[in-house]
């Protein structure tokens, strides 16, 4: 060891400090690269609030524990919205955060004025003001126009420009009640360019996009996705120096579960790395990204993810290439691109839409979708699928109760043709049932 | 041809608009809507399982042992409460319907009241016929785009037609081909109308059995849905 390497070794010990990585995202303090998403808060029954249904309460005690752990381990970015968890997310996270000094946390919430009755100036303003009450704060650090892109450019103007709410929000930013104004995006490139065209007039402090190693170059690959490559959105924002927050880095948990096709590409590089850590490192390696959101229903996920981000090890070229191969392998599978965000719910006819689509996706991820009767594993796969399906949902919430009304589809940020997908699952179940007894 | 006067048209248009607005009125994400099982209608002729030949024959042979009731995997069979057929099974579709691949009741019947048959043969047996109730159908009443009965009919006995022949965009409502209908109850069980389904099955006193088609036709019919 020469003198230089000795000193560099003791001076900067290769960032193995175990401290959270921080980035600068717009105005205000630096943000933790891992952000806590409040869409999948834990319930008393131990399931995520999205899985639980009306009767089950969010577990405030558990959320408090999550927040305590998160803040103690350097997470300072919390992302919620008025509509999350059936409208209870803001109040619950507000209560948990109020137990910590205000300078310890940054809060992001949204203007979720999607439905027609909430699009007026008064209704939108009321929603904005209510967020302050629920979150018990005098300023919102990050305020987002929620799910821009759905309804195209006309939908954007209708929801934010024509009613004057955006002008109002800009004034609120001048008054210091909003520290950063931005939007979250689900849609195609045209709608995105339209939203960016307002940059000169309103100045976006940040933007939130869906970014995973699958979305990066394959957002438009299949008709199912009907989207845009995250790379395009990233580069557009990068060109305008707009900081980026990332949602759905694991596609709503789909990339965090074991998947045979993906692990074949990734395990040889690092056998100990979890599937989720790959997805988080991909999103975190992008320099313009200031936080990567994760909805962590269980404290074990927070622990695991804190490890991934403390500090973040950026991906090398070899790893990028492997993730691109994994993305291709993943797309080669017949997955329904549902991220279980629950925006389609409640289905007026009582179906558990994400539950039904989840059964299909889990079978695909495990490589046990019973789609080939001549496969020697078919009888076992068939039995397994039917048992899992019947366990997952009570009879009145299963796919056969879909009437095909299509009210769900316009709410889907992934543009899934939901009735067609539900009927695909129904057809499979029907075929399996007719092929002998379970 | 359905006659639509000005008032009827306006009411219809109003209902459709109301339904469209209601569809967009989703303010919060998540949760599950309340569900309830469909009601069980009173049937003029009770439904007895395929393999029993006719209601009279069945009533004569059945000893009311409840084996079929206990074994029915689709929860269709239940003991009758009528005095004349007390404890003899009859069919109801509040918890499931008589599935095409299932022949369990015939396998367990010790009295020969329900005869054993293969699933291929069962597809040829008609035990009832579906009846549409316009006043309950959500497509006819609320203009909802619904095709539950069409999608699930294993006999392809249901077609959808526009309510107003002159207007192909009007709500589509079902018509039943009584010749093809088996009386399995899929439409009754899966109809979303509450409390009573808009499709109900009336029993046939004498069950009807189609002439067996060639093997190829039978397999084809079974595969069309898949």
XYZ file of C-alpha atoms in Angstrom:
664
model
C 0.000 0.000 0.000
C 1.460 3.350 -0.979
C 0.978 6.586 0.868
C -1.816 7.897 -1.307
C -3.988 4.812 -1.146
C -3.424 4.601 2.612
C -4.695 8.126 3.140
C -7.591 7.829 0.768
C -8.558 4.626 2.558
C -8.755 6.240 5.960
C -10.121 9.572 4.722
C -12.982 8.333 2.530
C -13.521 4.705 3.426
C -15.329 3.925 0.141
C -18.636 5.128 1.560
C -19.391 2.069 3.594
C -20.624 4.325 6.350
C -24.067 2.755 6.234
C -25.639 6.201 5.991
C -28.574 6.986 3.722
C -27.796 8.568 0.360
C -29.251 12.057 -0.077
C -29.873 14.119 -3.203
C -30.962 17.667 -3.906
C -34.495 17.807 -5.232
C -35.743 21.323 -5.875
C -36.024 23.859 -3.067
C -35.380 23.015 0.540
C -33.372 20.359 2.376
C -31.810 17.412 0.601
C -34.087 14.374 0.291
C -33.372 10.793 1.179
C -33.015 8.742 -1.981
C -35.487 6.249 -0.527
C -38.918 7.770 0.009
C -41.765 6.292 2.046
C -44.909 5.818 -0.097
C -48.225 6.000 1.752
C -50.482 4.146 -0.693
C -50.042 0.699 0.837
C -50.179 1.401 4.567
C -50.502 -1.614 6.867
C -53.879 -2.563 8.332
C -54.792 -4.089 11.657
C -55.033 -7.477 9.952
C -51.476 -7.195 8.736
C -52.338 -6.835 5.062
C -51.826 -3.717 2.960
C -54.657 -1.178 3.018
C -55.245 -1.859 -0.649
C -55.956 -5.540 -0.082
C -58.107 -5.114 2.929
C -61.492 -3.693 1.975
C -63.706 -1.287 3.845
C -64.051 -2.962 7.193
C -60.378 -3.214 8.012
C -58.713 -0.298 9.734
C -55.286 1.094 9.020
C -52.951 0.138 11.838
C -51.948 3.550 13.233
C -49.567 2.006 15.774
C -47.764 0.106 13.043
C -47.589 3.202 10.825
C -46.078 5.080 13.781
C -43.457 2.348 14.149
C -42.725 2.536 10.413
C -42.290 6.299 10.554
C -40.086 6.113 13.669
C -37.882 3.502 12.026
C -37.778 5.387 8.740
C -36.815 8.714 10.333
C -34.254 7.059 12.608
C -32.631 5.542 9.508
C -32.491 8.711 7.478
C -35.689 8.622 5.417
C -37.147 12.114 5.287
C -39.457 11.992 2.264
C -43.081 10.859 2.703
C -45.455 10.732 -0.258
C -49.232 10.585 0.176
C -52.416 11.726 -1.610
C -55.971 12.602 -0.573
C -57.369 9.505 -2.338
C -54.961 6.881 -1.010
C -56.270 4.109 1.264
C -59.830 5.239 0.642
C -59.021 8.743 1.755
C -57.425 7.814 5.088
C -53.756 7.943 4.159
C -53.156 11.686 4.779
C -54.693 11.712 8.253
C -52.837 8.577 9.352
C -49.432 9.676 8.116
C -50.126 13.178 9.460
C -50.625 11.771 12.920
C -47.487 9.628 12.707
C -45.332 12.513 11.464
C -46.665 15.017 13.996
C -44.778 13.042 16.636
C -41.486 14.173 15.075
C -40.058 17.693 14.719
C -41.131 19.337 11.464
C -37.566 19.721 10.167
C -37.122 15.924 10.280
C -39.561 15.220 7.488
C -40.648 16.408 4.060
C -44.190 15.735 2.933
C -45.467 15.283 -0.611
C -49.180 15.241 -1.345
C -51.301 15.710 -4.415
C -54.278 17.392 -5.998
C -56.416 14.342 -6.809
C -59.229 16.180 -8.584
C -59.774 13.380 -11.105
C -63.534 12.984 -10.842
C -65.795 15.519 -12.540
C -67.358 16.763 -9.310
C -63.962 17.783 -7.926
C -62.732 19.717 -10.943
C -64.139 23.127 -10.026
C -61.853 25.737 -8.481
C -63.724 25.616 -5.166
C -63.665 21.811 -4.857
C -59.977 21.625 -5.799
C -59.071 24.414 -3.382
C -61.001 22.665 -0.630
C -59.055 19.471 -1.289
C -55.790 21.424 -1.121
C -56.743 23.101 2.149
C -57.874 19.840 3.689
C -54.411 18.365 3.117
C -52.938 20.975 5.497
C -55.443 19.985 8.172
C -54.811 16.257 7.837
C -51.050 16.677 7.661
C -50.967 19.193 10.536
C -48.515 21.496 8.808
C -48.302 25.071 7.584
C -46.407 24.199 4.435
C -46.314 21.321 1.969
C -42.827 20.511 0.745
C -43.828 18.818 -2.488
C -47.241 19.363 -4.065
C -48.184 17.363 -7.151
C -50.940 17.519 -9.698
C -52.069 13.895 -9.455
C -52.034 11.472 -12.449
C -51.459 14.010 -15.183
C -51.749 12.323 -18.576
C -55.047 10.537 -18.130
C -57.503 12.299 -20.410
C -54.666 13.661 -22.565
C -53.798 17.366 -22.997
C -57.497 18.345 -22.812
C -57.787 16.590 -19.456
C -54.835 18.597 -18.134
C -56.279 21.954 -19.189
C -59.673 20.961 -17.847
C -58.434 19.917 -14.446
C -55.782 22.553 -13.745
C -55.631 25.467 -16.177
C -59.177 26.498 -17.123
C -60.489 26.484 -13.560
C -57.592 28.674 -12.415
C -56.385 26.280 -9.723
C -52.843 26.162 -11.093
C -52.533 29.960 -10.966
C -53.735 29.751 -7.382
C -51.161 27.075 -6.531
C -48.380 29.197 -8.028
C -49.436 32.049 -5.722
C -49.407 29.620 -2.819
C -45.847 28.705 -3.760
C -44.894 32.397 -3.757
C -46.421 32.670 -0.298
C -44.236 29.759 0.851
C -47.049 27.365 1.654
C -45.914 25.127 -1.202
C -42.158 24.677 -1.424
C -42.083 22.651 -4.652
C -44.798 22.394 -7.291
C -44.817 19.511 -9.731
C -46.921 16.728 -11.194
C -47.098 12.948 -11.300
C -47.418 11.411 -14.739
C -49.240 8.436 -16.261
C -49.745 8.564 -20.000
C -48.141 8.931 -23.399
C -45.462 11.273 -24.732
C -47.885 13.840 -26.211
C -49.524 14.503 -22.871
C -46.126 14.742 -21.222
C -44.842 17.306 -23.694
C -48.065 19.241 -23.180
C -47.522 19.365 -19.425
C -43.889 20.413 -19.966
C -45.007 23.190 -22.315
C -46.292 24.966 -19.206
C -42.825 24.944 -17.668
C -42.052 28.510 -18.735
C -45.347 29.811 -17.430
C -45.571 27.910 -14.148
C -42.068 26.494 -13.575
C -42.165 22.882 -12.465
C -39.896 22.352 -9.478
C -39.986 18.591 -9.971
C -41.917 15.822 -11.685
C -42.812 12.288 -10.669
C -42.619 9.508 -13.247
C -42.892 5.766 -13.346
C -39.362 4.440 -13.737
C -38.291 0.846 -13.531
C -35.827 -1.189 -15.510
C -38.773 -2.552 -17.497
C -40.361 0.853 -18.191
C -36.991 2.368 -19.094
C -36.776 1.102 -22.661
C -39.939 -0.999 -22.949
C -42.728 1.299 -21.833
C -44.302 1.057 -25.265
C -43.163 -2.414 -26.213
C -46.540 -4.051 -26.023
C -50.031 -2.718 -26.602
C -50.736 -3.641 -23.008
C -48.437 -0.888 -21.853
C -49.808 1.934 -24.040
C -47.306 4.212 -22.440
C -43.994 5.801 -23.098
C -40.468 4.697 -22.342
C -39.291 6.127 -19.033
C -36.000 6.949 -20.748
C -37.768 9.479 -22.993
C -39.493 11.180 -20.056
C -36.269 11.162 -18.059
C -34.301 12.798 -20.862
C -36.970 15.450 -21.436
C -36.890 16.374 -17.742
C -33.124 16.151 -17.612
C -32.884 18.595 -20.522
C -34.966 21.105 -18.563
C -33.030 20.491 -15.323
C -36.204 19.346 -13.572
C -35.528 17.016 -10.611
C -37.337 13.676 -10.766
C -39.055 11.597 -8.123
C -39.705 7.994 -9.045
C -42.857 5.984 -8.456
C -43.464 2.301 -9.148
C -39.736 1.421 -9.247
C -40.720 -2.234 -8.756
C -43.957 -2.036 -10.799
C -46.047 -2.161 -7.656
C -44.081 -5.024 -6.189
C -44.087 -7.222 -9.271
C -40.326 -6.810 -9.723
C -39.771 -7.259 -5.980
C -41.086 -10.820 -5.968
C -39.124 -13.791 -7.097
C -39.417 -14.261 -10.820
C -37.735 -17.178 -12.483
C -37.034 -15.448 -15.801
C -35.563 -12.378 -14.110
C -33.449 -14.193 -11.576
C -31.818 -16.193 -14.357
C -30.385 -12.919 -15.664
C -29.490 -11.310 -12.329
C -28.511 -13.996 -9.831
C -25.158 -14.834 -11.459
C -24.005 -11.225 -10.885
C -24.884 -11.138 -7.194
C -26.563 -14.209 -5.730
C -27.353 -12.459 -2.442
C -29.109 -9.424 -3.913
C -32.884 -9.412 -3.550
C -35.071 -8.827 -6.619
C -36.253 -5.503 -5.141
C -32.724 -4.209 -4.563
C -32.003 -4.471 -8.290
C -35.033 -2.385 -9.150
C -34.205 0.244 -6.523
C -30.569 0.479 -7.547
C -31.637 0.963 -11.151
C -33.894 3.917 -10.301
C -31.403 5.340 -7.793
C -28.528 5.211 -10.267
C -30.138 7.900 -12.398
C -28.442 11.166 -11.342
C -31.484 13.415 -11.880
C -33.604 11.278 -9.517
C -33.876 12.741 -6.018
C -36.111 10.150 -4.397
C -37.358 6.648 -5.159
C -40.720 5.859 -3.589
C -41.629 2.520 -2.147
C -44.924 1.559 -0.508
C -43.602 -0.638 2.277
C -46.474 -2.409 3.989
C -44.231 -4.420 6.282
C -41.364 -3.074 8.371
C -39.134 -5.838 6.999
C -39.335 -4.154 3.579
C -38.272 -0.835 5.098
C -35.302 -2.560 6.719
C -34.337 -4.268 3.483
C -34.719 -1.113 1.388
C -32.859 1.096 3.869
C -29.967 -1.322 3.454
C -30.120 -0.948 -0.339
C -29.974 2.851 -0.084
C -27.444 3.209 2.773
C -25.508 4.018 0.759
C -26.744 3.357 -2.752
C -24.250 1.490 -4.898
C -24.793 2.841 -8.430
C -25.015 0.195 -11.135
C -22.083 -0.557 -13.368
C -22.317 -1.025 -17.128
C -22.395 -4.801 -16.778
C -25.295 -4.611 -14.357
C -27.236 -2.223 -16.618
C -26.882 -4.712 -19.440
C -28.076 -7.550 -17.221
C -31.139 -5.560 -16.156
C -31.950 -4.845 -19.780
C -31.813 -8.583 -20.452
C -34.010 -9.162 -17.399
C -36.527 -6.601 -18.680
C -36.709 -8.419 -22.004
C -37.120 -11.756 -20.271
C -39.860 -10.290 -18.108
C -41.727 -8.871 -21.098
C -41.484 -12.227 -22.818
C -43.807 -13.496 -20.127
C -47.538 -13.106 -20.308
C -47.921 -10.722 -17.366
C -50.920 -8.426 -16.995
C -49.319 -5.041 -16.180
C -51.323 -4.452 -12.985
C -49.411 -2.671 -10.198
C -52.189 -3.126 -7.610
C -52.559 0.634 -7.167
C -56.276 0.193 -6.578
C -57.274 3.256 -8.635
C -59.868 1.051 -10.388
C -61.464 0.111 -7.099
C -64.058 -0.189 -5.794
C -65.631 -2.121 -8.662
C -69.372 -1.369 -8.442
C -70.097 -5.094 -8.817
C -67.878 -6.109 -5.933
C -64.961 -7.678 -7.806
C -61.473 -7.653 -6.337
C -59.788 -6.584 -9.578
C -56.142 -6.399 -8.384
C -56.631 -9.682 -6.519
C -57.851 -11.467 -9.642
C -55.089 -10.098 -11.868
C -52.559 -10.817 -9.122
C -53.418 -14.544 -9.211
C -52.566 -14.628 -12.884
C -49.331 -12.668 -12.440
C -48.131 -14.805 -9.568
C -48.654 -17.939 -11.598
C -46.723 -16.371 -14.479
C -43.886 -15.240 -12.197
C -43.566 -18.733 -10.739
C -43.636 -20.259 -14.214
C -46.735 -22.285 -13.380
C -49.492 -20.763 -15.506
C -51.480 -23.819 -16.643
C -51.719 -22.860 -20.303
C -50.529 -26.021 -21.953
C -52.454 -29.237 -21.395
C -49.694 -31.394 -22.845
C -47.177 -30.107 -20.293
C -46.433 -32.968 -17.846
C -46.791 -30.415 -15.031
C -50.247 -29.367 -16.198
C -52.286 -31.328 -13.618
C -50.229 -29.924 -10.753
C -50.276 -26.399 -12.186
C -54.002 -26.620 -12.747
C -54.688 -27.694 -9.222
C -52.341 -25.095 -7.783
C -53.914 -22.281 -9.785
C -57.471 -23.177 -8.800
C -56.596 -23.587 -5.130
C -54.725 -20.264 -5.026
C -57.543 -18.547 -6.905
C -60.221 -19.800 -4.570
C -58.168 -18.905 -1.527
C -57.454 -15.413 -2.769
C -61.065 -14.204 -3.029
C -64.532 -15.095 -1.767
C -66.862 -16.369 -4.545
C -68.716 -13.096 -5.106
C -65.475 -11.195 -5.776
C -64.102 -13.533 -8.461
C -63.735 -12.932 -12.174
C -66.987 -14.635 -13.174
C -68.945 -11.766 -11.613
C -67.508 -9.244 -14.089
C -70.364 -7.904 -16.195
C -68.065 -6.145 -18.663
C -69.393 -2.623 -17.950
C -65.901 -1.142 -18.342
C -66.199 1.568 -15.668
C -62.835 0.502 -14.261
C -60.660 0.979 -17.352
C -60.551 4.824 -17.509
C -59.112 4.891 -13.972
C -56.186 2.570 -14.750
C -52.848 4.425 -14.854
C -51.400 1.469 -16.787
C -54.153 1.693 -19.449
C -55.069 -1.952 -18.990
C -58.241 -3.107 -20.724
C -59.473 -4.400 -17.377
C -62.661 -6.226 -18.461
C -60.729 -8.065 -21.177
C -58.018 -9.051 -18.690
C -60.554 -10.173 -16.094
C -62.309 -12.258 -18.737
C -58.995 -13.806 -19.692
C -58.584 -15.010 -16.131
C -62.222 -16.119 -16.091
C -61.766 -18.114 -19.307
C -58.708 -19.820 -17.865
C -60.525 -20.709 -14.648
C -63.501 -22.003 -16.641
C -61.228 -24.120 -18.815
C -59.409 -25.520 -15.782
C -62.666 -26.368 -14.033
C -64.030 -28.176 -17.046
C -60.863 -30.233 -17.282
C -61.732 -32.534 -14.410
C -61.940 -32.173 -10.669
C -59.582 -30.242 -8.432
C -90.008 -2.694 -33.181
C -90.124 -0.923 -29.854
C -92.043 2.313 -29.957
C -90.265 5.202 -28.293
C -92.177 8.412 -27.809
C -90.594 11.728 -26.876
C -91.063 11.259 -23.122
C -89.718 7.728 -23.166
C -86.705 8.816 -25.158
C -85.917 11.682 -22.817
C -86.260 9.476 -19.736
C -83.981 6.908 -21.353
C -81.420 9.530 -22.297
C -81.565 10.974 -18.771
C -80.991 7.578 -17.220
C -78.017 6.910 -19.483
C -76.514 10.306 -18.660
C -77.069 9.713 -14.949
C -75.373 6.339 -15.224
C -72.431 7.897 -17.080
C -71.978 10.538 -14.391
C -72.328 7.936 -11.667
C -69.582 5.952 -13.388
C -67.187 8.867 -13.133
C -68.108 9.736 -9.561
C -65.304 7.804 -7.981
C -63.763 10.092 -5.431
C -61.590 7.727 -3.389
C -59.381 4.860 -4.469
C -59.631 1.404 -3.157
C -61.948 -0.642 -1.030
C -64.411 -3.276 -2.013
C -68.053 -2.659 -2.779
C -70.584 -4.554 -0.703
C -71.784 -7.768 -2.308
C -74.902 -9.829 -1.784
C -75.964 -13.167 -3.146
C -78.729 -13.219 -5.728
C -82.194 -14.005 -4.388
C -83.882 -17.334 -5.061
C -87.093 -16.894 -7.029
C -90.189 -19.008 -6.439
C -90.473 -21.300 -9.429
C -93.747 -22.541 -10.859
C -92.068 -25.816 -11.690
C -89.210 -26.744 -9.349
C -85.870 -27.629 -10.884
C -84.553 -31.142 -10.355
C -81.089 -32.265 -11.449
C -80.180 -33.618 -14.886
C -80.592 -37.392 -14.839
C -83.926 -37.371 -13.065
C -85.975 -37.592 -16.283
C -89.016 -35.684 -15.095
C -90.320 -34.060 -11.963
C -92.984 -36.767 -11.455
C -90.519 -39.616 -11.906
C -88.046 -37.973 -9.570
C -90.638 -37.358 -6.842
C -91.649 -40.998 -6.998
C -88.122 -42.428 -6.686
C -86.295 -39.993 -4.408
C -86.095 -41.138 -0.790
C -84.837 -37.787 0.517
C -81.568 -39.200 1.846
C -79.693 -35.862 1.310
C -76.594 -37.532 -0.146
C -76.735 -35.405 -3.286
C -77.431 -32.264 -1.241
C -74.419 -32.948 0.905
C -72.172 -33.779 -2.058
C -73.164 -31.045 -4.545
C -69.850 -29.153 -5.017
C -71.578 -26.118 -6.493
C -74.025 -25.714 -3.583
C -76.955 -25.909 -5.986
C -79.022 -28.692 -4.394
C -81.015 -28.085 -1.230
C -83.961 -29.921 0.386
C -87.391 -28.749 -0.640
C -89.640 -27.289 2.016
C -92.869 -27.929 0.132
C -95.070 -30.502 1.829
C -95.528 -32.669 -1.253
C -91.811 -33.030 -1.914
C -90.541 -32.512 1.620
C -86.758 -33.096 1.926
C -86.454 -34.047 -1.728
C -83.725 -31.967 -3.378
C -84.351 -29.049 -5.705
C -81.994 -26.640 -7.430
C -81.309 -23.025 -6.503
C -78.623 -20.719 -7.850
C -77.846 -18.274 -5.069
C -74.432 -19.802 -4.337
C -73.470 -21.418 -7.615
C -74.893 -23.054 -10.693
C -75.087 -26.565 -12.134
C -71.663 -26.704 -13.752
C -71.278 -28.554 -17.047
C -68.424 -30.817 -15.956
C -70.055 -31.968 -12.709
C -72.027 -35.228 -12.468
C -71.664 -35.799 -8.746
C -75.353 -36.123 -7.751
C -75.902 -38.957 -10.199
C -72.834 -40.763 -8.871
C -74.043 -40.739 -5.272
C -77.829 -41.246 -5.667
C -78.638 -44.663 -4.097
C -82.291 -44.704 -5.187
C -81.927 -44.323 -8.944
C -83.787 -41.012 -8.809
C -80.833 -39.202 -10.380
C -79.292 -41.433 -12.990
C -75.567 -41.552 -13.506
C -74.363 -39.905 -16.684
C -71.190 -38.626 -18.262
C -70.496 -34.906 -18.589
C -70.752 -35.195 -22.387
C -74.271 -36.543 -22.054
C -75.214 -33.967 -19.432
C -74.618 -31.228 -21.968
C -77.556 -32.591 -23.966
C -80.062 -32.579 -21.099
C -82.476 -29.678 -20.691
C -83.954 -29.343 -17.217
C -85.334 -25.821 -17.475
C -85.463 -22.635 -19.490
C -84.251 -19.142 -18.632
C -86.722 -16.275 -18.488
C -85.684 -12.622 -18.802
C -87.306 -10.022 -16.547
C -87.136 -6.637 -18.178
C -88.107 -4.785 -15.000
C -85.026 -6.083 -13.142
C -82.382 -6.046 -15.888
C -79.791 -3.346 -15.239
C -79.151 -2.961 -18.966
C -82.838 -2.254 -19.636
C -83.433 -0.145 -16.545
C -80.198 1.760 -16.020
C -78.559 1.535 -19.414
C -75.533 -0.277 -17.951
C -73.352 -2.016 -20.487
C -73.727 -5.587 -19.175
C -73.160 -8.914 -20.866
C -72.830 -11.230 -17.890
C -75.490 -13.722 -19.040
C -74.213 -13.815 -22.605
C -70.622 -14.387 -21.537
C -71.361 -17.211 -19.133
C -74.027 -19.239 -20.920
C -72.405 -22.634 -21.592
C -75.066 -23.512 -24.192
C -74.807 -20.284 -26.184
C -78.537 -19.887 -25.749
C -78.349 -16.136 -25.105
C -77.934 -13.351 -27.637
C -77.923 -9.618 -26.991
C -80.097 -7.260 -29.028
C -80.400 -3.471 -28.879
C -83.491 -2.464 -26.918
C -84.470 -0.090 -29.667
C -84.186 -1.788 -33.028
C -83.822 1.547 -34.812
C -80.951 2.607 -32.580
C -78.074 0.116 -32.578
C -76.392 2.099 -29.795
C -79.253 1.610 -27.350
C -78.723 -0.661 -24.358
C -78.280 -4.318 -25.283
C -80.625 -6.755 -23.613
C -80.690 -10.554 -23.693
C -82.962 -12.870 -25.641
C -83.067 -16.549 -24.774
C -83.192 -19.401 -27.249
C -85.395 -21.779 -25.230
C -84.422 -24.679 -27.498
C -80.753 -24.369 -26.574
C -81.191 -23.389 -22.914
C -80.225 -26.225 -20.540
C -81.529 -24.626 -17.353
C -78.096 -24.775 -15.678
C -78.622 -21.453 -13.905
C -75.325 -19.784 -14.919
C -77.238 -16.682 -16.036
C -79.362 -16.602 -12.892
C -76.368 -17.015 -10.596
C -74.146 -14.471 -12.342
C -76.761 -11.822 -13.153
C -75.772 -8.639 -11.269
C -79.382 -7.499 -10.629
C -80.347 -7.399 -6.935
C -82.239 -8.438 -4.900
C -83.677 -10.722 -7.606
C -81.718 -11.654 -10.718
C -83.132 -10.510 -14.046
C -82.627 -14.013 -15.451
C -84.452 -16.799 -13.664
C -84.831 -20.425 -14.624
C -88.191 -22.160 -14.790
C -88.193 -25.933 -14.481
C -89.378 -28.277 -17.218
C -91.808 -30.909 -15.984
C -90.417 -33.347 -18.534
C -86.673 -33.035 -19.113
C -85.666 -32.965 -22.754
C -82.623 -34.766 -24.128
C -81.064 -33.790 -27.454
C -80.005 -36.454 -29.884
C -76.301 -37.080 -29.311
C -74.185 -35.242 -31.811
C -71.055 -36.738 -33.254
C -68.134 -36.805 -30.830
C -66.523 -33.998 -32.731
C -69.482 -31.689 -32.219
C -69.576 -32.393 -28.521
C -65.898 -31.582 -28.037
C -66.285 -28.531 -30.213
C -69.177 -27.243 -28.135
C -67.155 -27.762 -24.982
C -64.200 -25.892 -26.410
C -65.935 -22.871 -27.873
C -65.658 -20.911 -24.641
C -61.998 -21.579 -24.278
